[in-house]
Amino acid sequence: MNGRGRLLPIAAAIGFVGIFLFWILYYGRTPETPQSIFEAAGPVARMQLNLFWWIFWAATIVFIVVELAFVYALFHFRRRSGDPLPAQTHGNMPLEIGWTIAPAIILAIIAVPTVSVLWKVLTLPNEGVRLEVEAVAHQWWWEFNYPSLGIKTANEMHIPAGTVAVIKLESKDVIHSFWIPKLGGKLDMIPGQHNVMWLQGDEPGVYYGQCAEFCGEGHALMRFRAIVDTKEDFDKWTALQKQPAGAPTTGAAAAGRDIFMGKGACAGCHTVRGTDARGPVGPDLTHIGSRLTIAAGIMDNTHDNLAKWIADPEGLKPGNLMGTVITKGKFSSDELNGLASYLGSLK
Amino acid sequence: MATAAIARHPAAFWDRVWMWLTTVDHKRIGALYGVTAFLFFLLGGTEALFMRLQLMRPEQNMVPPETFNQLFSMHGTTMIFLAIMPLSAAFFNLIIPLQIGARDVAFPRLNAFSYWTFLAGGIMLNTSWFLGGALNAGWFAYSPLTGLTFNPGHGVDFWAISLILLGIASTAAGLNFVVTIVNMRAPGMTLTRMPVFVWMTLVVSFLIVTAFPVITVALIELAFDRAFGFNFFSVTAGSNPILWQHLFWVFGHPEVYILILPAMGIVSEILPTFARKPLFGYMFIVFSGISIGVMGWMVWAHHMFTVGMGPVANTMFTLTTITIAVPTGVKIFNWIGTLWGGSIEYKTAMLFAVGFIAMFIIGGLSGLMHAVSPSDAQQQDTYFIVAHIHYVLFGGSILGIFAGIYYWFPKATGRLLGEGLGKIHFWLTFVGFNVTFMPMHFVGLNGMPRRQSTYAADMGWNLWNMVETIGAFILLASLLVFLYNFFRSGRKGEQAGADPWDARTLEWAIPSPPPEHNFDTIPQVHGRDAFWEQKHPHAAPVPAGGANGQLHPAEHQGGGHEPIHMPNPSYWPLLVSVGLGIAGYGLIYITHRAPGAFSLNWGGLAAIVVGVTFAAISTFGWYKQPAAGPEH
């Protein structure tokens, strides 16, 4: 059209698209954060990330082309005084057929790597060393069993680097979802259904995991750690986990053990192998002192945090079962100190 | 001045109340839907603001987890069932009869019944806040979290029963609009001459009529599980809780299109008006709307990619889901084609319409990213999904609805909404929307799960959560501007006249606000954009749209010479809804229950008997009352 500059529409279109692209590309990706999907530390996460980039760039190119055309049209065809009535065009058959077919072709191209990765992720690899792990979800903590090793632990999953971990997922109550972003996408843990997923960690490290399916009041506080060990560290850890709990070595810890087994009634719910504590309800505490975190990944495993948790579980994780048994003020600060010392000593 | 008149004549006030309670006029019912739904929209927004305050910083305890869970459960339910759907219904009511040249909908009293039952359901759902706590299991209410074992309170019962009521309301409305659109078009308005908004309403009405029975079945099963100890979803009795997810999403995905297609229809009306060009590729837009409606039934399990359905099912649903991007893309390309070569005037309605397109493109593309199920395993249940649904439902549906409000407000009230305030409203909304929801993509991809009442400080999510909360308050500011504009313009706005936008469809051919009977004579339609054609008889001919351009037999008959029959006002629909509401409360409290121990609650049973009897008598009164008034 005469008299219509193209500079403004082009500038506006590039500006609009540019702001979004800059924003997304500059801030969207923080691989150094603990649950970022952008730092894949294993083959499953890597396949998913590569596929993500593939579809991301396909979508971004479509975004650029369509929004550029759109914003250009918005500015270029804005009304000026004295504009005549525009031509009353109703369509253009070849054009319309073309932009029906073009996306279909793009989508068909996207579908190929998608289906390929889909089958690789959802079928267990035939090769390589395997380790079987049972992950059992409870409101709101995690139980990890290693049937082939005879180990039972909680809230921290150790796996050796370079080994395929075949993880059987179960739930004891509602639906949860097992997710360690840096190792792979999530799979739901459904009561009465046995889902199996596989993961592998390439390098030793501590990876954050979290329940991803809404599971009730404590959902946000249902976290865990996946620890990928070197082969040697994993063997050491395995050997340690097979041991029964050690006897307390300090006076405070011994006093704590007596409360644990007696007045505190902790043993009714928790198991400490090698002692009289055989409660099947809560997390196995045989080697809690060797864990990085407590209360399903919500606090570092320190003496003070243990005492704080035992003093007021309801305050720290509302709705949890322990809070119905232990109410604030049940234990004196000496007793809390003893209990924390005892648990801390269970290396 | 209306308010002053009311103050002087108290009797007139009660007359007006009575008039609104008994109205069967589609325009008044549309207004009732619009105002009620907007109040629910504000309520749902308030719930969202509390969530944003809690998540503004990590590890806050401003909102306790249980309350937070109720907030997000009710936010989703409210926005979907009590805000966006009824806001769309407001447009159906206000506009459809006018656009097809009819004097009312097919069943005016059923229409009133739909509104009152919707209101009963909405009130019932929200009274749960004061009666022991609202739904706390998410708007998707996954079993077994909704079972008595994990959820002993009545929040889930309130949700289930009120959703059944809302389903009754929606189904009745859907049937009403199917019949209205199929049967009551003005002579000459063949299917391919219908405005696109009418087409999208027809598709949505079919979706409502077919999708709501599915959720109703699921809700009844859930209610029976909870009230009488049935075992539809009881894992301990051997049921598979995934059954619920299938039933829910078989409904839930068509529901997504129930929410977005009306906005697409609105935008398809607004673009041609302000670009002064016919809609580009009408047939492609209509057929892509229909195919979205049909394909919407084949994609439900993409909400369930991580439940372990296995690679075959995941492949199937991945492929069907990415296919649905084709008709969606076709719509966007044709909208751009409509603008191309036009003479675009940026009234506020048009700003919202183009804002819709710009944002819907982003939401559509992130939706495509979810369709790719292997990488979706990293996105499912994270804030990336929250971002996506808000780009589709806020950037899409809500911006489209605001576009429709600015566009049709003058038709409904006779006054224009203020343009200056409107533009402030638009820009605040546009900026606030992106500031709120764009960062959710970032935190989602960096591992933040959704539905979390709190989060740890060392996760790298702090900055963008703060930004999102700031964005939410920008949105609050934009709404305040809108409300001020709405009330100010309603009283003092510029007179609109019949056709303030130089528009193209029949509703602009009659005065604003339209007379009670809409059309003095039923118009004769000769092509698409019927009113534009009347105004520009010498312009290039509009394609007739009929087979071979021949006249439909009905066209020869002409219309409007018969006497005008207007329906009688009726209080019976309201009374039926009241009866259903009473019975609904009875159903919620029908038993005293604990897992494994159920006993009848006589109070609940009494309420059911009273409510059903009341509804039955009222239905009989409805049946006996003559439908139409005397001839005018």
Coordinates of N, CA, C and O in Angstrom, one line a residue, chain A residues 16 20 23 27-28 30 33-38 48 51-52 55-56 59 63 66-67 69-70 72-74 77-79 83 85-93 96 99-100 107 111 114 117-119 122 139 173-175 179 181 184-188 190-191 193 195 208 210 212-214 216-217 219-220 223 318, chain B residues 65 69 72 136 142-145 150 242 245 274-278 280-281 284 306-307 311 314-315 322 326 330 333-334 339-346 354 357-358 361-362 365 368-369 372-375 377-382 434 438 442 445-447 449-454 456 458-459 464 504 532 543:
Chain A
F16 N 8.8 -7.1 19.6 CA 7.9 -7.9 20.3 C 8.5 -9.4 20.5 O 8.6 -9.9 21.6
F20 N 10.4 -11.4 24.0 CA 10.0 -12.8 24.6 C 11.2 -13.7 24.4 O 11.5 -14.5 25.3
W23 N 13.9 -12.9 26.9 CA 13.5 -13.3 28.3 C 13.6 -14.8 28.5 O 14.1 -15.3 29.4
Y27 N 16.7 -16.1 30.7 CA 16.4 -16.5 32.1 C 15.8 -17.9 32.3 O 15.6 -18.3 33.4
G28 N 15.4 -18.5 31.2 CA 14.6 -19.7 31.3 C 15.4 -20.9 31.9 O 14.8 -21.8 32.4
T30 N 18.3 -22.4 34.2 CA 19.3 -22.3 35.3 C 19.8 -23.7 35.7 O 19.4 -24.2 36.7
T33 N 20.8 -25.0 39.3 CA 19.9 -25.2 40.4 C 19.5 -26.7 40.6 O 19.6 -27.5 39.6
P34 N 19.2 -27.1 41.8 CA 19.1 -28.5 42.2 C 18.2 -29.4 41.4 O 18.4 -30.5 41.2
Q35 N 17.0 -28.8 40.9 CA 16.1 -29.6 40.2 C 15.9 -29.2 38.8 O 14.9 -29.5 38.1
S36 N 16.9 -28.5 38.2 CA 16.8 -28.1 36.8 C 16.8 -29.3 35.9 O 17.6 -30.2 36.1
I37 N 15.9 -29.3 34.9 CA 16.0 -30.3 33.9 C 17.1 -30.1 32.9 O 17.4 -30.9 32.0
F38 N 17.8 -28.9 33.0 CA 18.8 -28.5 32.0 C 20.2 -29.1 32.3 O 21.1 -28.8 31.5
Q48 N 15.7 -37.1 27.2 CA 14.5 -36.3 27.4 C 14.9 -34.8 27.1 O 14.1 -34.0 26.5
L51 N 15.4 -34.2 23.4 CA 14.1 -34.2 22.7 C 13.5 -32.8 23.0 O 12.8 -32.2 22.2
F52 N 13.6 -32.4 24.3 CA 13.1 -31.1 24.7 C 13.6 -30.0 23.8 O 12.9 -29.2 23.3
I55 N 12.1 -30.1 20.2 CA 10.8 -29.6 20.1 C 10.8 -28.1 20.5 O 10.0 -27.3 19.9
F56 N 11.6 -27.7 21.4 CA 11.7 -26.3 21.8 C 12.1 -25.4 20.6 O 11.5 -24.4 20.3
A59 N 9.3 -25.3 18.1 CA 8.2 -24.4 18.5 C 8.7 -22.9 18.4 O 7.9 -22.0 18.1
F63 N 7.1 -19.9 16.5 CA 6.7 -18.7 17.3 C 7.3 -17.5 16.6 O 6.6 -16.5 16.3
V66 N 5.4 -16.9 13.1 CA 4.0 -16.5 13.2 C 3.9 -15.2 13.9 O 3.1 -14.3 13.4
E67 N 4.6 -15.0 15.0 CA 4.4 -13.7 15.7 C 5.0 -12.5 14.9 O 4.4 -11.4 14.9
A69 N 5.0 -12.3 11.6 CA 3.9 -11.9 10.6 C 2.7 -11.2 11.2 O 2.2 -10.3 10.7
F70 N 2.4 -11.7 12.4 CA 1.2 -11.2 13.1 C 1.4 -9.8 13.5 O 0.6 -8.9 13.2
Y72 N 3.7 -7.7 12.5 CA 3.9 -6.9 11.4 C 2.5 -6.4 10.8 O 2.3 -5.3 10.5
A73 N 1.6 -7.4 10.7 CA 0.3 -7.1 10.1 C -0.4 -6.1 11.0 O -1.1 -5.1 10.5
L74 N -0.3 -6.2 12.3 CA -1.0 -5.3 13.3 C -0.5 -3.9 13.1 O -1.4 -3.0 13.1
F77 N -1.0 -2.7 8.8 CA -2.4 -2.5 8.3 C -3.2 -1.7 9.3 O -4.5 -1.8 9.3
R78 N -2.6 -0.9 10.2 CA -3.4 -0.1 11.1 C -4.1 1.0 10.3 O -3.6 1.4 9.3
R79 N -5.3 1.4 10.8 CA -6.1 2.3 10.0 C -5.5 3.7 10.0 O -5.1 4.2 11.1
D83 N -8.4 6.0 4.8 CA -8.3 4.7 4.2 C -9.5 4.4 3.5 O -10.6 4.5 3.9
L85 N -12.2 1.5 1.9 CA -12.6 0.2 2.4 C -11.7 -0.8 1.8 O -11.5 -0.9 0.6
P86 N -11.1 -1.7 2.6 CA -10.1 -2.7 2.0 C -10.9 -3.7 1.1 O -12.1 -3.9 1.3
A87 N -10.1 -4.3 0.3 CA -10.7 -5.3 -0.6 C -11.3 -6.4 0.3 O -10.7 -6.9 1.2
Q88 N -12.6 -6.8 -0.1 CA -13.3 -7.7 0.8 C -12.9 -9.2 0.4 O -13.8 -9.9 -0.1
T89 N -11.7 -9.5 0.6 CA -11.3 -10.9 0.2 C -11.7 -11.9 1.2 O -11.7 -11.6 2.4
H90 N -12.1 -13.1 0.8 CA -12.7 -14.1 1.6 C -11.8 -15.2 1.9 O -12.1 -16.1 2.7
G91 N -10.7 -15.3 1.2 CA -9.8 -16.4 1.4 C -9.0 -16.6 0.2 O -9.1 -15.9 -0.8
N92 N -8.2 -17.6 0.3 CA -7.3 -18.0 -0.8 C -7.0 -19.5 -0.7 O -6.3 -19.9 0.2
M93 N -7.7 -20.2 -1.5 CA -7.7 -21.7 -1.3 C -6.3 -22.3 -1.3 O -5.9 -23.0 -0.4
E96 N -4.6 -21.4 2.0 CA -5.2 -22.1 3.1 C -4.8 -23.6 3.2 O -4.6 -24.1 4.2
W99 N -1.2 -23.7 4.4 CA -0.9 -23.6 5.8 C -1.7 -24.6 6.7 O -1.6 -24.6 7.9
T100 N -2.5 -25.5 6.0 CA -2.9 -26.7 6.7 C -1.9 -27.8 6.6 O -1.7 -28.5 7.6
L107 N 4.8 -31.4 12.1 CA 4.4 -32.3 13.2 C 4.9 -33.7 12.9 O 5.3 -34.4 13.9
A111 N 7.3 -36.0 15.2 CA 6.8 -37.2 15.8 C 7.9 -38.3 15.7 O 7.9 -39.2 16.6
T114 N 10.3 -38.2 18.7 CA 9.5 -38.3 19.9 C 9.2 -39.8 20.2 O 9.4 -40.3 21.3
V117 N 12.4 -41.8 21.2 CA 12.8 -41.6 22.6 C 11.7 -42.2 23.5 O 12.1 -42.8 24.5
L118 N 10.5 -42.1 23.2 CA 9.4 -42.6 24.0 C 9.7 -44.1 24.3 O 9.6 -44.6 25.5
W119 N 10.0 -44.9 23.3 CA 10.2 -46.3 23.5 C 11.5 -46.6 24.2 O 11.5 -47.5 25.1
L122 N 10.7 -45.9 27.9 CA 9.7 -46.7 28.6 C 10.0 -48.2 28.5 O 9.2 -49.0 29.1
Q139 N 2.5 -41.2 52.7 CA 2.2 -39.8 53.0 C 3.1 -39.4 54.2 O 2.9 -39.9 55.3
D173 N -0.5 -45.5 50.1 CA -1.8 -44.8 50.4 C -2.4 -44.2 49.1 O -3.2 -44.8 48.5
V174 N -2.0 -42.9 48.8 CA -2.6 -42.2 47.6 C -1.5 -42.3 46.5 O -0.5 -42.9 46.6
I175 N -1.9 -41.6 45.4 CA -1.0 -41.5 44.3 C 0.1 -40.5 44.5 O -0.1 -39.3 44.9
W179 N 10.3 -38.5 41.1 CA 10.9 -37.6 40.2 C 12.2 -37.1 40.7 O 12.3 -36.5 41.7
P181 N 14.7 -34.8 38.8 CA 14.8 -34.1 37.5 C 16.1 -34.4 36.7 O 16.2 -34.5 35.5
G184 N 16.0 -38.1 35.4 CA 15.0 -38.5 34.5 C 13.6 -38.0 34.8 O 13.4 -37.5 36.0
G185 N 12.7 -38.1 33.9 CA 11.3 -37.6 34.1 C 10.6 -38.5 35.1 O 11.1 -39.5 35.6
K186 N 9.4 -38.1 35.5 CA 8.7 -38.7 36.6 C 7.8 -39.9 36.1 O 7.5 -40.0 35.0
L187 N 7.5 -40.7 37.1 CA 6.5 -41.8 36.9 C 5.7 -41.9 38.2 O 6.3 -41.8 39.3
D188 N 4.4 -42.1 38.0 CA 3.6 -42.0 39.2 C 3.7 -43.3 40.0 O 4.0 -44.4 39.5
I190 N 1.4 -45.6 42.2 CA 0.0 -45.8 42.3 C -0.3 -47.0 43.1 O 0.2 -48.1 42.9
P191 N -1.2 -46.8 44.2 CA -1.5 -48.0 45.0 C -2.2 -49.0 44.1 O -3.1 -48.7 43.4
Q193 N -0.9 -50.6 41.7 CA -0.3 -50.8 40.3 C 1.2 -50.8 40.5 O 1.8 -50.0 41.2
N195 N 4.3 -49.9 38.8 CA 5.1 -49.2 37.7 C 6.5 -49.5 37.9 O 7.1 -49.6 39.0
Y208 N 18.6 -34.0 43.7 CA 17.3 -33.7 44.5 C 16.1 -34.4 43.8 O 16.0 -34.4 42.6
Q210 N 11.7 -35.2 44.3 CA 10.5 -34.6 45.0 C 9.3 -35.3 44.5 O 9.2 -35.7 43.3
A212 N 5.9 -35.4 42.8 CA 5.4 -34.5 41.8 C 3.9 -34.6 41.6 O 3.3 -33.9 40.9
E213 N 3.2 -35.6 42.3 CA 1.8 -35.7 42.2 C 1.2 -35.3 43.5 O 1.6 -35.7 44.5
F214 N 0.2 -34.4 43.4 CA -0.4 -33.8 44.6 C -0.9 -35.0 45.5 O -1.7 -35.8 45.0
G216 N -1.8 -34.6 49.1 CA -2.4 -34.2 50.4 C -1.6 -33.1 51.1 O -0.7 -32.5 50.5
E217 N -1.9 -33.0 52.3 CA -1.4 -31.8 53.1 C 0.1 -31.6 53.0 O 0.6 -30.5 52.9
H219 N 2.3 -32.6 50.8 CA 2.9 -32.8 49.4 C 4.1 -32.0 49.2 O 5.1 -32.5 48.7
A220 N 4.1 -30.7 49.6 CA 5.3 -29.9 49.3 C 6.5 -30.3 50.1 O 7.6 -30.0 49.8
R223 N 10.1 -34.7 50.0 CA 11.3 -34.6 49.1 C 12.3 -35.8 49.4 O 12.1 -36.5 50.4
P318 N 2.8 -30.2 58.7 CA 1.4 -30.4 59.2 C 0.7 -31.6 58.6 O 0.9 -31.9 57.4
Chain B
P65 N -0.7 -25.2 54.9 CA -0.9 -26.1 53.8 C -2.3 -26.5 53.5 O -2.7 -26.6 52.3
N69 N -4.1 -25.9 50.0 CA -4.7 -26.9 49.1 C -6.1 -26.6 48.8 O -6.6 -26.9 47.6
F72 N -6.1 -23.8 46.0 CA -5.8 -24.1 44.6 C -6.9 -25.0 44.0 O -7.2 -24.9 42.9
N136 N -10.1 -30.1 49.0 CA -8.7 -30.0 49.2 C -7.9 -30.9 48.3 O -6.7 -31.2 48.6
Y142 N -8.2 -36.4 42.2 CA -7.8 -37.8 42.0 C -8.1 -38.7 43.1 O -7.8 -38.5 44.3
S143 N -8.7 -39.9 42.8 CA -8.8 -41.0 43.7 C -7.4 -41.6 43.9 O -6.6 -41.5 43.0
P144 N -7.1 -42.1 45.0 CA -7.9 -42.3 46.3 C -7.8 -41.2 47.3 O -8.2 -41.3 48.4
L145 N -7.2 -40.0 46.9 CA -7.1 -38.9 47.8 C -8.4 -38.4 48.2 O -8.6 -37.7 49.2
F150 N -8.7 -40.9 53.3 CA -7.8 -39.7 53.3 C -8.5 -38.4 53.3 O -7.8 -37.4 53.4
I242 N -7.0 -45.5 38.7 CA -6.8 -44.9 37.4 C -8.1 -44.7 36.6 O -8.2 -43.9 35.8
Q245 N -9.2 -41.3 36.8 CA -8.5 -40.4 35.9 C -9.0 -40.5 34.5 O -9.1 -39.5 33.8
F274 N -13.1 -4.9 13.0 CA -12.1 -3.8 13.2 C -11.1 -3.8 12.1 O -10.4 -2.8 11.9
A275 N -11.0 -4.9 11.3 CA -10.1 -4.8 10.1 C -10.9 -4.4 8.9 O -10.3 -4.3 7.8
R276 N -12.2 -4.3 9.0 CA -13.1 -4.0 7.9 C -13.0 -4.9 6.7 O -13.0 -4.5 5.6
K277 N -12.8 -6.2 7.1 CA -12.6 -7.2 6.0 C -13.4 -8.5 6.5 O -13.4 -8.7 7.7
P278 N -13.9 -9.3 5.6 CA -14.6 -10.5 6.0 C -13.5 -11.4 6.6 O -12.3 -11.3 6.4
F280 N -11.1 -14.3 7.0 CA -10.4 -15.0 5.9 C -10.6 -16.5 6.1 O -10.4 -17.0 7.2
G281 N -10.9 -17.2 5.1 CA -11.0 -18.7 5.2 C -12.1 -19.2 6.1 O -11.8 -20.0 6.9
F284 N -12.5 -22.8 6.4 CA -11.4 -23.5 7.1 C -11.5 -23.2 8.6 O -11.2 -24.1 9.4
T306 N 2.2 -39.8 32.7 CA 3.1 -40.3 33.7 C 2.5 -41.4 34.6 O 3.0 -41.7 35.6
V307 N 1.3 -41.9 34.2 CA 0.7 -42.9 35.1 C 1.1 -44.3 34.8 O 0.8 -45.2 35.5
P311 N 4.2 -47.9 26.6 CA 4.6 -47.1 25.4 C 3.6 -47.1 24.3 O 3.5 -46.1 23.6
N314 N 1.0 -44.4 25.3 CA 1.7 -43.1 25.2 C 1.9 -42.6 23.8 O 1.8 -41.5 23.5
T315 N 2.3 -43.6 22.9 CA 2.6 -43.2 21.5 C 1.3 -42.8 20.9 O 1.2 -41.7 20.2
I322 N -0.5 -34.2 19.0 CA 0.2 -33.3 18.2 C -0.7 -33.0 16.9 O -0.6 -31.9 16.3
V326 N -2.9 -29.0 14.2 CA -3.1 -28.6 12.9 C -4.3 -27.6 12.8 O -4.2 -26.5 12.3
V330 N -4.4 -23.6 11.9 CA -5.2 -23.1 10.8 C -6.0 -21.9 11.2 O -6.1 -20.9 10.5
F333 N -3.6 -18.9 11.5 CA -3.1 -18.4 10.2 C -4.3 -17.6 9.6 O -4.0 -16.6 8.9
N334 N -5.5 -18.1 9.7 CA -6.6 -17.4 9.0 C -6.9 -16.1 9.7 O -7.4 -15.2 9.1
L339 N -6.4 -10.1 9.1 CA -5.8 -8.8 9.4 C -5.1 -8.3 8.2 O -5.0 -7.1 7.9
W340 N -4.5 -9.2 7.4 CA -3.6 -8.8 6.3 C -4.4 -8.1 5.2 O -5.4 -8.5 4.8
G341 N -3.9 -6.9 4.9 CA -4.6 -6.1 3.9 C -5.8 -5.4 4.4 O -6.5 -4.7 3.7
G342 N -6.0 -5.4 5.7 CA -7.2 -4.8 6.3 C -6.9 -3.3 6.7 O -5.8 -2.8 6.4
S343 N -7.9 -2.7 7.3 CA -7.7 -1.3 7.8 C -8.1 -1.4 9.3 O -9.2 -1.2 9.7
I344 N -7.0 -1.7 10.1 CA -7.3 -2.1 11.5 C -7.5 -0.9 12.4 O -6.5 -0.1 12.5
E345 N -8.6 -0.9 13.1 CA -8.8 0.1 14.1 C -8.7 -0.5 15.5 O -9.3 -1.5 15.8
Y346 N -7.8 0.2 16.3 CA -7.6 -0.4 17.6 C -8.4 0.1 18.7 O -8.0 0.9 19.6
V354 N -6.5 -9.1 19.6 CA -5.2 -9.4 19.1 C -4.2 -9.9 20.2 O -3.4 -10.7 20.0
I357 N -4.7 -13.5 20.4 CA -3.9 -14.3 19.4 C -2.5 -14.4 19.8 O -1.9 -15.5 19.8
A358 N -1.9 -13.2 20.2 CA -0.5 -13.2 20.5 C -0.2 -14.2 21.6 O 0.8 -14.9 21.6
I361 N -0.9 -18.1 20.8 CA 0.2 -18.8 20.1 C 1.2 -19.4 21.0 O 1.6 -20.5 20.9
I362 N 1.5 -18.6 22.1 CA 2.5 -19.1 23.1 C 1.9 -20.3 23.8 O 2.6 -21.4 23.9
L365 N 1.8 -23.4 21.5 CA 3.2 -24.0 21.3 C 3.7 -24.7 22.6 O 4.2 -25.8 22.4
L368 N 2.0 -27.9 22.6 CA 2.6 -28.9 21.7 C 3.8 -29.5 22.4 O 4.1 -30.7 22.2
M369 N 4.5 -28.7 23.2 CA 5.7 -29.3 23.9 C 5.2 -30.4 24.9 O 6.0 -31.3 25.1
V372 N 4.6 -34.0 23.4 CA 5.7 -34.8 23.2 C 6.0 -35.6 24.5 O 6.7 -35.1 25.4
S373 N 5.4 -36.7 24.7 CA 5.3 -37.3 26.0 C 6.6 -37.6 26.7 O 6.7 -37.5 27.9
P374 N 7.7 -38.0 26.0 CA 8.9 -38.3 26.8 C 9.5 -37.1 27.5 O 9.9 -37.2 28.7
S375 N 9.5 -36.0 26.8 CA 10.0 -34.8 27.5 C 8.9 -34.2 28.4 O 9.3 -33.5 29.4
A377 N 7.5 -35.9 30.5 CA 7.7 -36.5 31.8 C 8.5 -35.6 32.7 O 8.4 -35.7 33.9
Q378 N 9.2 -34.7 32.1 CA 9.9 -33.7 32.9 C 9.0 -32.4 33.2 O 9.4 -31.7 34.1
Q379 N 8.0 -32.3 32.5 CA 7.2 -31.1 32.6 C 5.9 -31.3 33.4 O 5.3 -30.4 34.0
Q380 N 5.4 -32.5 33.3 CA 4.1 -32.9 33.9 C 4.1 -32.5 35.4 O 5.1 -32.8 36.1
D381 N 3.0 -31.9 35.8 CA 2.9 -31.5 37.2 C 3.9 -30.5 37.7 O 4.3 -30.5 38.9
T382 N 4.5 -29.7 36.8 CA 5.4 -28.6 37.2 C 4.7 -27.3 36.9 O 3.7 -27.3 36.2
N434 N 1.7 -11.4 31.5 CA 3.0 -12.0 31.1 C 4.0 -12.0 32.3 O 4.8 -12.9 32.5
M438 N 4.7 -15.9 32.5 CA 5.9 -16.3 31.8 C 6.9 -16.9 32.7 O 7.5 -17.9 32.4
F442 N 9.8 -20.8 33.5 CA 11.2 -20.9 34.0 C 11.3 -21.8 35.2 O 12.0 -22.8 35.2
L445 N 10.5 -25.5 34.4 CA 11.6 -26.3 33.8 C 12.8 -26.4 34.7 O 13.6 -27.3 34.6
N446 N 12.8 -25.5 35.7 CA 13.9 -25.7 36.7 C 13.4 -26.4 37.9 O 14.0 -26.3 39.0
G447 N 12.4 -27.2 37.7 CA 12.1 -28.3 38.7 C 11.0 -27.9 39.8 O 10.9 -28.7 40.7
P449 N 7.6 -28.2 41.2 CA 6.3 -28.9 41.1 C 5.2 -27.9 41.4 O 5.3 -27.0 42.2
R450 N 4.1 -28.2 40.8 CA 2.9 -27.4 41.1 C 2.2 -27.9 42.3 O 2.6 -28.9 42.8
R451 N 1.2 -27.2 42.8 CA 0.4 -27.6 44.0 C 1.2 -27.7 45.2 O 1.0 -28.6 46.1
Q452 N 2.3 -26.9 45.3 CA 3.1 -27.0 46.5 C 2.7 -25.8 47.4 O 2.8 -24.7 46.9
S453 N 2.5 -26.0 48.7 CA 2.1 -24.9 49.5 C 3.3 -24.1 49.9 O 3.2 -23.0 50.4
T454 N 4.5 -24.7 49.7 CA 5.7 -23.9 50.0 C 6.9 -24.5 49.3 O 6.7 -25.6 48.6
A456 N 11.6 -24.8 49.2 CA 12.8 -24.5 49.9 C 13.5 -23.3 49.3 O 13.3 -23.0 48.1
D458 N 16.7 -22.9 48.6 CA 17.9 -23.1 47.9 C 17.7 -23.7 46.5 O 18.5 -24.3 45.9
M459 N 16.5 -23.5 46.0 CA 16.1 -24.2 44.7 C 16.3 -23.3 43.5 O 16.1 -23.7 42.4
W464 N 11.8 -15.6 40.6 CA 10.7 -15.5 39.7 C 9.4 -15.7 40.4 O 8.3 -15.2 40.0
R504 N -20.7 -6.3 11.3 CA -21.1 -7.1 10.1 C -22.2 -8.0 10.4 O -22.8 -8.6 9.4
W532 N -23.7 -6.4 7.2 CA -22.7 -5.7 6.4 C -23.3 -5.7 4.9 O -23.2 -4.6 4.3
P543 N -20.0 -14.3 -0.7 CA -20.4 -15.6 -1.1 C -21.7 -16.1 -0.4 O -21.8 -15.9 0.8

